Amino acid sequence: MHEKIVILDFGSQTTQLIGRRVRELDTYCEIIPYNKFPKKDTTIKGVILSGSPFSVYDENAFKIDLNEIRGKYPILGICYGAQFMAYTNGGKVESAGTREYGRAHLTSFCKDNVLFKGVRENTQVWMSHGDTITAVPDNFKKIASTDKVEIAAYQLEGEQVWGVQFHPEVFHSEDGTQILKNFVVDVCGCKQDWSPGSFIESTVAELKAQLGDDKVVLALSGGVDSSVAAVLLNRAIGKNLTCIFVDHGLLRKNEFKNVLDDYECLGLNVIGVDARAKFFAELAGVTEPERKRKIIGKGFIDVFDEEAHKIKDVKWLAQGTIYPDCIESLSITGTVIKSHHNVGGLPEKMNLKLCEPLRLLFKDEVRRVGRELGMPDHLISRHPFPGPGLGVRILGDITPEKVNILQEADDIFIQGLRDWNLYDKVWQAGVILLPVQSVGVMGDERTYERAVALRAVASTDGMTADWVHLPYEFLGKISNDIINKVKGVNRVTYDISSKPPATIEWE
Ligand code: XMP
């Protein structure tokens, strides 16, 4: 078992970010609901208390018994975490009147305090709080101030306990990573030996022990997560892993063949299932977006289930679930929203044991592991692609002809992004086939054909997104190419909506 930092989650939006920052310090950490501290875990080197949407004096505020951790581990409280420790020890926390949100500077701080080692004078920090600590108990020592906040950080005298009002995990806190490093490495003594290589080594050993000679099935999607999970499992159990890749007819142009070839090159034992006819038949005439999604989702499960049961004695279902899918996030009411799975509904239906070798990794770590496993870059750096595929990008009913048109237009756009060196600068891109026809002129002929929309967004997690300011020349070239080369399209538009309020996919 690896040494770890525990991050107790009091519901802040930046809790995951704390986790990412600690991981970036090559240190393993786990985000755990505030009230589920793993008391018996002997690998814990330190504890971070996150922020929270609550005030400490809110009736429903999340509270813990600090005695469970105080004196046993070094503690760093961030924002609410700092306020909570001050308040429960007799300090004063008051509403600041207006919420302070944005940049501030540490106008003074104790340079000899280990938490501030290497921190620059007047360094910028990010504030986001409605409450302020206005007085601390006698044994709390103020160690930093900003021009607006007198007690911006404190340490408990003679104890390994700190509190900071600002958010070191946020990018805008210039020396935030240094501060976290001081805590994680200097105070907690973490060795910074969590790396893709060490992850692969320990995970392969664990998978071997867990799975023995058992047979495992895994649904490949062509996406990064399921592909990396497959390669990792392949390294552990070889041919006892069977991967199933379903063609529902809504993949990108040539994607089924290209991805299958890639998988075979990687030595995976993979079955490609051509189920296009089934999906097209079930989707015929269906226009309602949610209904389309349900049909595609259920069809996928049925096909996968049927194929998986052709393999004798399968005991495990493996999935590429990653850490953000698993973290039990706290809603403001205190209810824990349970983890969800990549391929919704599969585990329930199949009655197999679940194996999720990437469940501890963030997306960028999955990519690093994939590279370390020797996977080709075009598989690793692929844009996300939705499970229902082009089905959510054809507005209205789905027919094979429409899929063909969209595949051609999409291929021109994606290939263009690659040729212009724009592909890696965009988080996700695709084309949407609109249920609209418009008048145009080609040669001397009047045309009355379809319109498509191009979509390209910047994002870090898909939760929020902004449209990308692609060069006009590029958009012009793509528009020309699509109209000239794709029969049935005579108009190209560019989607300039952000999420929210729009979404990335149109359906
Ligand atoms: P939206 O459209 O909700 O999409 O802004 C956010 C991200 O999720 C992807 N997406 C899906 N992925 N199954 C998936 O595996 C789905 O049903 C699905 N719907 C949307 C979308 O492509 C974007 O990356």
Short mmCIF file of C-alpha atoms and ligand atoms in Angstrom, two decimals:
data_model
loop_
_atom_site.label_atom_id
_atom_site.label_comp_id
_atom_site.label_asym_id
_atom_site.label_seq_id
_atom_site.Cartn_x
_atom_site.Cartn_y
_atom_site.Cartn_z
CA MET A 1 0.00 0.00 0.00
CA HIS A 2 1.20 3.45 -0.94
CA GLU A 3 1.62 6.26 1.58
CA LYS A 4 -1.12 8.83 1.16
CA ILE A 5 -2.57 12.19 2.01
CA VAL A 6 -6.26 12.15 2.94
CA ILE A 7 -8.37 15.09 1.79
CA LEU A 8 -11.53 15.35 3.85
CA ASP A 9 -14.22 16.76 1.59
CA PHE A 10 -16.53 19.34 3.13
CA GLY A 11 -18.25 19.92 -0.22
CA SER A 12 -16.13 22.63 -1.83
CA GLN A 13 -16.04 22.90 -5.59
CA THR A 14 -12.25 22.92 -5.45
CA THR A 15 -11.79 19.71 -3.44
CA GLN A 16 -10.94 17.72 -6.57
CA LEU A 17 -8.43 20.37 -7.47
CA ILE A 18 -6.64 19.84 -4.14
CA GLY A 19 -6.44 16.17 -5.06
CA ARG A 20 -5.00 16.95 -8.47
CA ARG A 21 -2.38 19.28 -7.02
CA VAL A 22 -1.24 16.70 -4.50
CA ARG A 23 -1.02 14.09 -7.26
CA GLU A 24 1.01 16.53 -9.33
CA LEU A 25 3.49 16.41 -6.48
CA ASP A 26 3.81 12.69 -7.29
CA THR A 27 2.06 11.88 -4.06
CA TYR A 28 -0.91 9.57 -3.76
CA CYS A 29 -4.00 11.05 -2.13
CA GLU A 30 -7.62 10.15 -1.59
CA ILE A 31 -10.64 12.40 -1.37
CA ILE A 32 -12.98 11.11 1.31
CA PRO A 33 -16.33 12.47 2.59
CA TYR A 34 -15.68 14.59 5.70
CA ASN A 35 -17.41 12.10 8.00
CA LYS A 36 -15.74 8.94 6.73
CA PHE A 37 -12.19 9.28 7.95
CA PRO A 38 -10.48 5.89 7.54
CA LYS A 39 -9.31 5.50 11.13
CA LYS A 40 -7.61 2.15 10.67
CA ASP A 41 -5.57 3.10 7.61
CA THR A 42 -1.90 3.03 8.57
CA THR A 43 -0.63 4.59 5.34
CA ILE A 44 -1.92 8.12 6.02
CA LYS A 45 0.82 10.74 6.25
CA GLY A 46 -1.30 13.86 6.58
CA VAL A 47 -4.81 15.30 6.34
CA ILE A 48 -6.16 18.26 4.38
CA LEU A 49 -9.56 19.74 5.27
CA SER A 50 -11.27 21.22 2.22
CA GLY A 51 -13.47 24.27 1.84
CA SER A 52 -17.25 24.10 2.01
CA PRO A 53 -20.32 25.93 0.75
CA PHE A 54 -21.41 26.29 4.41
CA SER A 55 -20.58 28.77 7.13
CA VAL A 56 -19.26 27.21 10.32
CA TYR A 57 -22.30 28.47 12.22
CA ASP A 58 -24.84 27.14 9.68
CA GLU A 59 -27.15 24.66 11.32
CA ASN A 60 -26.42 22.08 8.62
CA ALA A 61 -22.68 22.74 8.42
CA PHE A 62 -20.57 19.60 8.07
CA LYS A 63 -18.80 18.97 11.37
CA ILE A 64 -16.22 16.44 12.53
CA ASP A 65 -14.63 15.52 15.81
CA LEU A 66 -11.18 17.04 15.37
CA ASN A 67 -9.81 14.85 18.16
CA GLU A 68 -9.93 11.94 15.76
CA ILE A 69 -7.12 13.44 13.73
CA ARG A 70 -5.50 16.18 15.80
CA GLY A 71 -2.17 15.13 17.26
CA LYS A 72 -2.16 12.01 15.11
CA TYR A 73 -1.43 13.51 11.70
CA PRO A 74 -0.28 16.85 10.35
CA ILE A 75 -3.35 18.87 9.31
CA LEU A 76 -3.86 21.64 6.77
CA GLY A 77 -7.25 23.36 6.79
CA ILE A 78 -8.20 25.29 3.67
CA CYS A 79 -10.85 28.06 3.84
CA TYR A 80 -13.78 26.40 5.66
CA GLY A 81 -11.32 23.82 6.99
CA ALA A 82 -9.31 26.66 8.57
CA GLN A 83 -12.44 28.43 9.83
CA PHE A 84 -13.82 25.23 11.31
CA MET A 85 -10.66 24.52 13.33
CA ALA A 86 -10.48 28.11 14.59
CA TYR A 87 -14.18 28.27 15.43
CA THR A 88 -14.39 24.94 17.26
CA ASN A 89 -11.40 25.93 19.37
CA GLY A 90 -12.97 29.16 20.54
CA GLY A 91 -11.92 31.53 17.74
CA LYS A 92 -14.23 33.98 16.05
CA VAL A 93 -15.53 33.61 12.51
CA GLU A 94 -17.68 36.39 11.10
CA SER A 95 -19.52 37.06 7.91
CA ALA A 96 -17.47 39.43 5.81
CA GLY A 97 -20.64 41.13 4.58
CA THR A 98 -19.80 40.62 0.97
CA ARG A 99 -18.17 37.53 -0.36
CA GLU A 100 -14.50 38.14 -1.12
CA TYR A 101 -13.79 36.52 -4.42
CA GLY A 102 -10.64 36.83 -6.46
CA ARG A 103 -7.02 37.83 -6.19
CA ALA A 104 -5.33 39.08 -3.03
CA HIS A 105 -1.70 39.37 -1.95
CA LEU A 106 0.06 38.10 1.13
CA THR A 107 1.29 41.46 2.35
CA SER A 108 3.04 39.85 5.28
CA PHE A 109 3.84 36.31 6.31
CA CYS A 110 6.30 34.43 8.57
CA LYS A 111 9.14 33.59 6.26
CA ASP A 112 10.58 31.08 8.68
CA ASN A 113 7.37 29.07 8.90
CA VAL A 114 7.83 25.79 7.04
CA LEU A 115 4.50 26.30 5.22
CA PHE A 116 5.91 29.38 3.48
CA LYS A 117 9.32 28.04 2.53
CA GLY A 118 10.20 29.37 -0.94
CA VAL A 119 7.11 31.59 -1.12
CA ARG A 120 7.70 34.98 -2.72
CA GLU A 121 6.98 38.26 -0.98
CA ASN A 122 3.60 39.74 -1.71
CA THR A 123 2.65 36.56 -3.53
CA GLN A 124 -0.80 36.41 -5.12
CA VAL A 125 -3.36 34.13 -3.53
CA TRP A 126 -6.92 33.29 -4.52
CA MET A 127 -9.71 34.11 -2.11
CA SER A 128 -13.25 32.80 -2.24
CA HIS A 129 -15.03 33.16 1.05
CA GLY A 130 -18.04 34.77 2.70
CA ASP A 131 -16.68 34.39 6.24
CA THR A 132 -13.47 35.60 7.83
CA ILE A 133 -11.59 34.45 10.90
CA THR A 134 -11.52 37.62 13.02
CA ALA A 135 -9.97 36.20 16.17
CA VAL A 136 -8.01 33.07 16.94
CA PRO A 137 -7.55 31.31 20.29
CA ASP A 138 -4.34 32.01 22.25
CA ASN A 139 -2.50 28.94 21.08
CA PHE A 140 -3.13 29.80 17.41
CA LYS A 141 -0.40 31.92 15.89
CA LYS A 142 -1.20 34.23 12.98
CA ILE A 143 1.36 33.60 10.24
CA ALA A 144 0.05 35.60 7.25
CA SER A 145 -2.17 38.55 6.33
CA THR A 146 -3.47 40.18 3.19
CA ASP A 147 -4.49 43.82 2.91
CA LYS A 148 -8.12 42.85 3.56
CA VAL A 149 -7.77 39.76 5.75
CA GLU A 150 -5.81 40.02 8.98
CA ILE A 151 -5.70 36.29 9.71
CA ALA A 152 -5.02 34.80 6.28
CA ALA A 153 -3.11 31.84 7.77
CA TYR A 154 -2.33 30.45 11.21
CA GLN A 155 -0.48 27.64 12.89
CA LEU A 156 -1.31 25.97 16.19
CA GLU A 157 1.62 26.52 18.46
CA GLY A 158 3.66 23.41 19.07
CA GLU A 159 1.44 21.39 16.73
CA GLN A 160 1.62 20.30 13.11
CA VAL A 161 -1.64 22.06 12.32
CA TRP A 162 -2.13 24.93 9.86
CA GLY A 163 -5.07 26.84 8.48
CA VAL A 164 -5.16 29.04 5.37
CA GLN A 165 -8.05 31.29 4.40
CA PHE A 166 -7.04 31.34 0.73
CA HIS A 167 -7.07 28.49 -1.79
CA PRO A 168 -3.53 27.25 -2.57
CA GLU A 169 -4.97 24.63 -4.94
CA VAL A 170 -6.30 27.23 -7.36
CA PHE A 171 -4.10 28.15 -10.31
CA HIS A 172 -4.26 31.87 -9.47
CA SER A 173 -2.51 31.27 -6.14
CA GLU A 174 0.95 31.79 -7.59
CA ASP A 175 2.88 29.92 -4.92
CA GLY A 176 -0.01 27.60 -4.07
CA THR A 177 1.75 24.49 -5.28
CA GLN A 178 4.84 25.44 -3.28
CA ILE A 179 2.70 25.82 -0.14
CA LEU A 180 1.06 22.45 -0.72
CA LYS A 181 4.46 20.92 -1.38
CA ASN A 182 5.79 22.35 1.86
CA PHE A 183 2.94 20.64 3.68
CA VAL A 184 2.99 17.35 1.79
CA VAL A 185 6.76 16.87 1.52
CA ASP A 186 8.39 18.88 4.30
CA VAL A 187 5.76 18.47 6.99
CA CYS A 188 4.19 15.11 6.18
CA GLY A 189 7.39 13.59 4.82
CA CYS A 190 5.86 12.11 1.66
CA LYS A 191 8.48 10.62 -0.63
CA GLN A 192 7.00 11.80 -3.96
CA ASP A 193 7.35 8.38 -5.51
CA TRP A 194 3.85 8.04 -6.99
CA SER A 195 4.49 7.87 -10.73
CA PRO A 196 2.91 6.21 -13.79
CA GLY A 197 5.66 3.59 -13.63
CA SER A 198 5.08 2.77 -9.96
CA PHE A 199 1.32 2.78 -10.53
CA ILE A 200 1.64 0.28 -13.38
CA GLU A 201 3.94 -1.98 -11.41
CA SER A 202 1.76 -2.11 -8.30
CA THR A 203 -1.52 -2.31 -10.24
CA VAL A 204 -0.35 -5.17 -12.44
CA ALA A 205 0.74 -7.06 -9.32
CA GLU A 206 -2.60 -6.36 -7.61
CA LEU A 207 -4.58 -7.40 -10.71
CA LYS A 208 -2.64 -10.66 -10.93
CA ALA A 209 -3.41 -11.41 -7.30
CA GLN A 210 -7.05 -10.33 -7.56
CA LEU A 211 -7.90 -12.10 -10.81
CA GLY A 212 -5.71 -15.22 -10.75
CA ASP A 213 -6.78 -17.38 -13.70
CA ASP A 214 -10.26 -15.85 -13.92
CA LYS A 215 -11.68 -14.67 -17.23
CA VAL A 216 -12.50 -10.98 -17.64
CA VAL A 217 -14.53 -9.04 -20.24
CA LEU A 218 -14.22 -5.36 -21.01
CA ALA A 219 -16.20 -3.06 -23.29
CA LEU A 220 -13.88 -0.97 -25.44
CA SER A 221 -15.18 2.34 -26.76
CA GLY A 222 -12.14 3.62 -28.63
CA GLY A 223 -11.78 6.23 -25.88
CA VAL A 224 -8.74 6.75 -23.68
CA ASP A 225 -10.03 5.28 -20.42
CA SER A 226 -11.27 1.93 -21.64
CA SER A 227 -8.22 1.53 -23.89
CA VAL A 228 -5.72 2.16 -21.11
CA ALA A 229 -7.67 -0.14 -18.76
CA ALA A 230 -7.51 -2.86 -21.41
CA VAL A 231 -3.77 -2.55 -21.99
CA LEU A 232 -3.09 -2.58 -18.26
CA LEU A 233 -5.23 -5.68 -17.77
CA ASN A 234 -3.65 -7.31 -20.78
CA ARG A 235 -0.27 -6.83 -19.16
CA ALA A 236 -1.53 -8.50 -15.98
CA ILE A 237 -3.60 -11.41 -17.31
CA GLY A 238 -2.98 -11.59 -21.08
CA LYS A 239 -5.45 -13.68 -23.03
CA ASN A 240 -7.77 -14.16 -20.08
CA LEU A 241 -8.98 -10.68 -20.93
CA THR A 242 -11.47 -10.48 -23.79
CA CYS A 243 -12.30 -7.00 -25.09
CA ILE A 244 -15.50 -6.33 -26.98
CA PHE A 245 -15.82 -3.37 -29.33
CA VAL A 246 -19.34 -2.78 -30.63
CA ASP A 247 -20.01 -0.92 -33.88
CA HIS A 248 -23.43 0.65 -33.39
CA GLY A 249 -23.15 2.36 -36.75
CA LEU A 250 -22.71 5.76 -35.11
CA LEU A 251 -18.93 5.85 -34.97
CA ARG A 252 -16.76 8.27 -36.93
CA LYS A 253 -15.68 7.52 -40.48
CA ASN A 254 -13.48 4.37 -40.58
CA GLU A 255 -13.26 4.45 -36.80
CA PHE A 256 -14.31 0.84 -36.26
CA LYS A 257 -11.58 -0.51 -38.48
CA ASN A 258 -8.88 1.94 -37.39
CA VAL A 259 -9.46 1.38 -33.71
CA LEU A 260 -9.66 -2.39 -34.09
CA ASP A 261 -6.34 -2.31 -35.93
CA ASP A 262 -4.83 -0.24 -33.13
CA TYR A 263 -6.06 -2.67 -30.51
CA GLU A 264 -4.72 -5.65 -32.41
CA CYS A 265 -1.33 -3.96 -32.71
CA LEU A 266 -1.36 -3.57 -28.95
CA GLY A 267 -1.76 -7.31 -28.65
CA LEU A 268 -5.27 -7.18 -27.20
CA ASN A 269 -7.63 -10.08 -27.51
CA VAL A 270 -10.47 -8.13 -29.06
CA ILE A 271 -13.77 -9.03 -30.68
CA GLY A 272 -15.32 -6.48 -33.02
CA VAL A 273 -19.09 -6.78 -33.30
CA ASP A 274 -20.88 -5.27 -36.26
CA ALA A 275 -24.32 -4.45 -34.84
CA ARG A 276 -25.15 -1.59 -37.20
CA ALA A 277 -28.28 -3.19 -38.63
CA LYS A 278 -29.81 -3.77 -35.20
CA PHE A 279 -29.28 -0.15 -34.12
CA PHE A 280 -30.52 1.36 -37.37
CA ALA A 281 -33.65 -0.79 -37.22
CA GLU A 282 -34.40 0.17 -33.63
CA LEU A 283 -33.72 3.86 -34.22
CA ALA A 284 -35.78 4.17 -37.42
CA GLY A 285 -38.21 7.07 -37.17
CA VAL A 286 -37.26 7.99 -33.58
CA THR A 287 -36.71 11.73 -33.13
CA GLU A 288 -36.92 12.40 -29.41
CA PRO A 289 -33.36 12.87 -28.03
CA GLU A 290 -33.77 11.00 -24.75
CA ARG A 291 -35.52 8.12 -26.47
CA LYS A 292 -32.67 7.87 -28.97
CA ARG A 293 -30.13 7.78 -26.14
CA LYS A 294 -32.10 5.08 -24.31
CA ILE A 295 -32.33 2.90 -27.41
CA ILE A 296 -28.61 3.20 -28.09
CA GLY A 297 -27.71 2.56 -24.42
CA LYS A 298 -29.92 -0.49 -24.10
CA GLY A 299 -28.88 -1.85 -27.50
CA PHE A 300 -25.25 -1.59 -26.44
CA ILE A 301 -25.85 -3.49 -23.22
CA ASP A 302 -27.80 -6.22 -25.04
CA VAL A 303 -25.09 -6.74 -27.66
CA PHE A 304 -22.29 -6.69 -25.11
CA ASP A 305 -24.13 -9.07 -22.80
CA GLU A 306 -24.78 -11.53 -25.60
CA GLU A 307 -21.14 -11.51 -26.75
CA ALA A 308 -19.78 -11.74 -23.21
CA HIS A 309 -21.86 -14.82 -22.51
CA LYS A 310 -20.35 -16.61 -25.47
CA ILE A 311 -17.08 -16.67 -23.53
CA LYS A 312 -16.97 -19.58 -21.10
CA ASP A 313 -16.73 -18.98 -17.35
CA VAL A 314 -16.42 -15.20 -17.35
CA LYS A 315 -16.24 -13.95 -13.78
CA TRP A 316 -15.33 -10.27 -14.06
CA LEU A 317 -16.47 -7.17 -15.88
CA ALA A 318 -13.66 -4.62 -16.22
CA GLN A 319 -14.39 -0.94 -16.80
CA GLY A 320 -12.35 2.18 -17.44
CA THR A 321 -13.99 4.11 -14.62
CA ILE A 322 -11.69 6.91 -13.46
CA TYR A 323 -11.38 8.80 -10.18
CA PRO A 324 -13.70 11.74 -10.88
CA ASP A 325 -16.43 9.16 -11.65
CA CYS A 326 -15.92 7.52 -8.26
CA ILE A 327 -15.52 10.37 -5.82
CA GLU A 328 -18.56 10.51 -3.66
CA SER A 329 -19.42 14.16 -4.06
CA LEU A 330 -21.38 15.82 -1.30
CA SER A 331 -24.47 17.74 -2.16
CA ILE A 332 -25.39 20.73 -0.05
CA THR A 333 -28.09 18.73 1.72
CA GLY A 334 -25.46 16.34 2.96
CA THR A 335 -26.64 13.41 0.91
CA VAL A 336 -23.90 11.45 -0.70
CA ILE A 337 -24.34 11.03 -4.43
CA LYS A 338 -23.05 7.57 -5.26
CA SER A 339 -20.46 6.78 -7.83
CA HIS A 340 -21.60 6.21 -11.37
CA HIS A 341 -20.16 3.97 -14.02
CA ASN A 342 -18.88 4.60 -17.50
CA VAL A 343 -21.17 2.15 -19.18
CA GLY A 344 -24.40 2.87 -17.34
CA GLY A 345 -26.39 -0.23 -16.50
CA LEU A 346 -23.86 -2.89 -17.50
CA PRO A 347 -22.76 -4.06 -14.04
CA GLU A 348 -26.34 -4.35 -12.78
CA LYS A 349 -27.40 -6.40 -15.76
CA MET A 350 -24.46 -8.77 -15.97
CA ASN A 351 -24.09 -10.16 -12.48
CA LEU A 352 -20.29 -10.21 -12.74
CA LYS A 353 -17.71 -8.96 -10.29
CA LEU A 354 -16.47 -5.47 -11.12
CA CYS A 355 -12.82 -4.65 -11.79
CA GLU A 356 -11.87 -0.98 -12.24
CA PRO A 357 -8.09 -0.65 -12.43
CA LEU A 358 -8.12 3.11 -13.15
CA ARG A 359 -10.52 4.07 -10.40
CA LEU A 360 -7.77 5.96 -8.55
CA LEU A 361 -6.56 8.08 -11.46
CA PHE A 362 -7.40 11.50 -12.82
CA LYS A 363 -7.74 11.87 -16.58
CA ASP A 364 -4.29 13.33 -17.16
CA GLU A 365 -2.80 10.51 -15.08
CA VAL A 366 -4.62 7.96 -17.24
CA ARG A 367 -2.93 9.54 -20.24
CA ARG A 368 0.48 9.41 -18.56
CA VAL A 369 -0.04 5.75 -17.71
CA GLY A 370 -1.10 5.06 -21.30
CA ARG A 371 2.07 6.66 -22.63
CA GLU A 372 4.19 4.71 -20.16
CA LEU A 373 2.45 1.53 -21.37
CA GLY A 374 3.68 2.37 -24.88
CA MET A 375 0.29 3.18 -26.39
CA PRO A 376 0.31 5.31 -29.57
CA ASP A 377 -0.22 9.00 -29.06
CA HIS A 378 -3.23 9.22 -31.36
CA LEU A 379 -5.10 6.83 -29.03
CA ILE A 380 -4.02 8.70 -25.90
CA SER A 381 -4.70 12.24 -27.02
CA ARG A 382 -8.05 11.58 -28.65
CA HIS A 383 -10.87 14.00 -28.10
CA PRO A 384 -13.69 12.63 -25.93
CA PHE A 385 -16.49 11.09 -27.96
CA PRO A 386 -19.94 10.39 -26.49
CA GLY A 387 -21.12 6.81 -26.00
CA PRO A 388 -24.16 7.33 -28.28
CA GLY A 389 -21.73 8.66 -30.90
CA LEU A 390 -23.05 10.49 -33.93
CA GLY A 391 -26.54 9.58 -32.71
CA VAL A 392 -26.57 12.73 -30.56
CA ARG A 393 -25.19 14.80 -33.43
CA ILE A 394 -27.88 13.96 -35.96
CA LEU A 395 -30.85 16.05 -34.93
CA GLY A 396 -34.10 14.31 -35.70
CA ASP A 397 -34.35 10.72 -36.89
CA ILE A 398 -31.28 8.68 -37.75
CA THR A 399 -30.76 6.94 -41.09
CA PRO A 400 -27.65 5.33 -42.59
CA GLU A 401 -27.61 8.05 -45.29
CA LYS A 402 -27.51 10.82 -42.69
CA VAL A 403 -24.75 9.00 -40.83
CA ASN A 404 -22.75 8.84 -44.07
CA ILE A 405 -23.14 12.56 -44.69
CA LEU A 406 -22.15 13.40 -41.14
CA GLN A 407 -19.17 11.03 -41.16
CA GLU A 408 -17.81 12.69 -44.29
CA ALA A 409 -18.26 16.24 -42.97
CA ASP A 410 -16.84 15.29 -39.55
CA ASP A 411 -13.83 13.64 -41.16
CA ILE A 412 -13.00 16.80 -43.12
CA PHE A 413 -13.26 18.91 -39.96
CA ILE A 414 -11.20 16.60 -37.74
CA GLN A 415 -8.56 15.95 -40.38
CA GLY A 416 -8.41 19.71 -40.99
CA LEU A 417 -7.81 20.35 -37.29
CA ARG A 418 -4.94 17.87 -37.40
CA ASP A 419 -3.45 19.34 -40.57
CA TRP A 420 -3.58 22.86 -39.17
CA ASN A 421 -2.06 21.73 -35.87
CA LEU A 422 -5.20 22.70 -34.01
CA TYR A 423 -6.39 19.26 -32.88
CA ASP A 424 -4.46 19.23 -29.60
CA LYS A 425 -5.44 22.80 -28.80
CA VAL A 426 -9.11 21.84 -28.79
CA TRP A 427 -10.69 19.75 -26.05
CA GLN A 428 -13.38 18.29 -28.25
CA ALA A 429 -14.67 18.90 -31.77
CA GLY A 430 -17.26 17.49 -34.11
CA VAL A 431 -19.94 18.28 -36.66
CA ILE A 432 -23.69 18.31 -36.10
CA LEU A 433 -26.16 17.49 -38.86
CA LEU A 434 -29.07 19.90 -38.60
CA PRO A 435 -32.66 19.06 -39.50
CA VAL A 436 -32.73 22.09 -41.76
CA GLN A 437 -32.54 22.52 -45.50
CA SER A 438 -31.73 25.78 -47.17
CA VAL A 439 -31.44 27.19 -50.66
CA GLY A 440 -28.08 27.52 -52.34
CA VAL A 441 -26.58 27.71 -55.79
CA MET A 442 -23.95 25.42 -57.26
CA GLY A 443 -22.81 25.96 -60.83
CA ASP A 444 -25.99 27.19 -62.47
CA GLU A 445 -28.20 24.98 -60.37
CA ARG A 446 -30.42 25.86 -57.47
CA THR A 447 -29.77 23.52 -54.53
CA TYR A 448 -31.96 22.80 -51.55
CA GLU A 449 -29.80 20.85 -49.14
CA ARG A 450 -28.73 20.32 -45.56
CA ALA A 451 -26.93 22.58 -43.12
CA VAL A 452 -24.28 21.39 -40.66
CA ALA A 453 -22.81 23.06 -37.60
CA LEU A 454 -19.17 22.81 -36.59
CA ARG A 455 -18.49 22.63 -32.84
CA ALA A 456 -15.10 23.01 -31.18
CA VAL A 457 -14.78 23.65 -27.46
CA ALA A 458 -12.14 24.31 -24.84
CA SER A 459 -12.72 22.65 -21.49
CA THR A 460 -10.91 20.82 -18.72
CA ASP A 461 -13.57 18.36 -17.61
CA GLY A 462 -16.58 18.75 -19.90
CA MET A 463 -18.57 20.32 -17.06
CA THR A 464 -18.08 23.81 -18.43
CA ALA A 465 -16.84 24.70 -21.89
CA ASP A 466 -16.24 27.63 -24.17
CA TRP A 467 -16.21 27.74 -27.95
CA VAL A 468 -12.78 27.98 -29.50
CA HIS A 469 -11.80 31.00 -31.56
CA LEU A 470 -10.63 28.99 -34.57
CA PRO A 471 -8.91 31.06 -37.29
CA TYR A 472 -11.31 32.47 -39.90
CA GLU A 473 -9.10 31.13 -42.69
CA PHE A 474 -9.40 27.65 -41.24
CA LEU A 475 -13.18 27.86 -40.85
CA GLY A 476 -13.46 29.20 -44.40
CA LYS A 477 -11.38 26.34 -45.79
CA ILE A 478 -13.36 23.70 -43.90
CA SER A 479 -16.65 25.24 -45.01
CA ASN A 480 -15.53 25.18 -48.63
CA ASP A 481 -14.25 21.63 -48.42
CA ILE A 482 -17.41 20.32 -46.82
CA ILE A 483 -19.73 22.02 -49.29
CA ASN A 484 -17.64 20.96 -52.27
CA LYS A 485 -16.97 17.40 -51.19
CA VAL A 486 -19.94 16.24 -49.14
CA LYS A 487 -22.94 15.60 -51.28
CA GLY A 488 -26.11 16.77 -49.58
CA VAL A 489 -24.63 19.71 -47.64
CA ASN A 490 -24.72 23.29 -48.95
CA ARG A 491 -24.33 25.33 -45.78
CA VAL A 492 -21.86 25.32 -42.87
CA THR A 493 -22.29 27.23 -39.61
CA TYR A 494 -20.08 27.54 -36.51
CA ASP A 495 -21.53 27.04 -33.05
CA ILE A 496 -20.41 29.88 -30.75
CA SER A 497 -22.32 28.91 -27.61
CA SER A 498 -20.63 28.24 -24.31
CA LYS A 499 -21.62 25.69 -21.67
CA PRO A 500 -23.54 26.70 -19.66
CA PRO A 501 -26.08 27.65 -20.84
CA ALA A 502 -25.68 25.42 -23.93
CA THR A 503 -24.20 21.91 -23.72
CA ILE A 504 -21.37 20.47 -25.78
CA GLU A 505 -23.53 17.96 -27.62
CA TRP A 506 -26.69 19.25 -29.23
CA GLU A 507 -28.85 16.39 -27.96
P1 XMP B 1 -22.66 17.72 -22.72
O1 XMP B 1 -23.35 17.57 -24.04
O2 XMP B 1 -23.48 17.21 -21.57
O3 XMP B 1 -21.38 16.78 -22.79
O4 XMP B 1 -22.18 19.11 -22.48
C1 XMP B 1 -20.33 16.78 -21.86
C2 XMP B 1 -19.32 15.72 -22.27
O5 XMP B 1 -19.90 14.42 -22.14
C3 XMP B 1 -19.95 13.76 -23.40
N1 XMP B 1 -21.22 13.05 -23.45
C4 XMP B 1 -21.35 11.72 -23.28
N2 XMP B 1 -20.43 10.76 -23.06
N3 XMP B 1 -22.14 9.13 -23.01
C5 XMP B 1 -20.83 9.46 -22.94
O6 XMP B 1 -20.00 8.57 -22.76
C6 XMP B 1 -23.11 10.02 -23.22
O7 XMP B 1 -24.29 9.70 -23.28
C7 XMP B 1 -22.69 11.40 -23.36
N4 XMP B 1 -23.36 12.56 -23.58
C8 XMP B 1 -22.44 13.55 -23.64
C9 XMP B 1 -19.84 14.86 -24.43
O8 XMP B 1 -19.33 14.38 -25.66
C10 XMP B 1 -18.91 15.81 -23.74
O9 XMP B 1 -17.57 15.36 -23.83
#
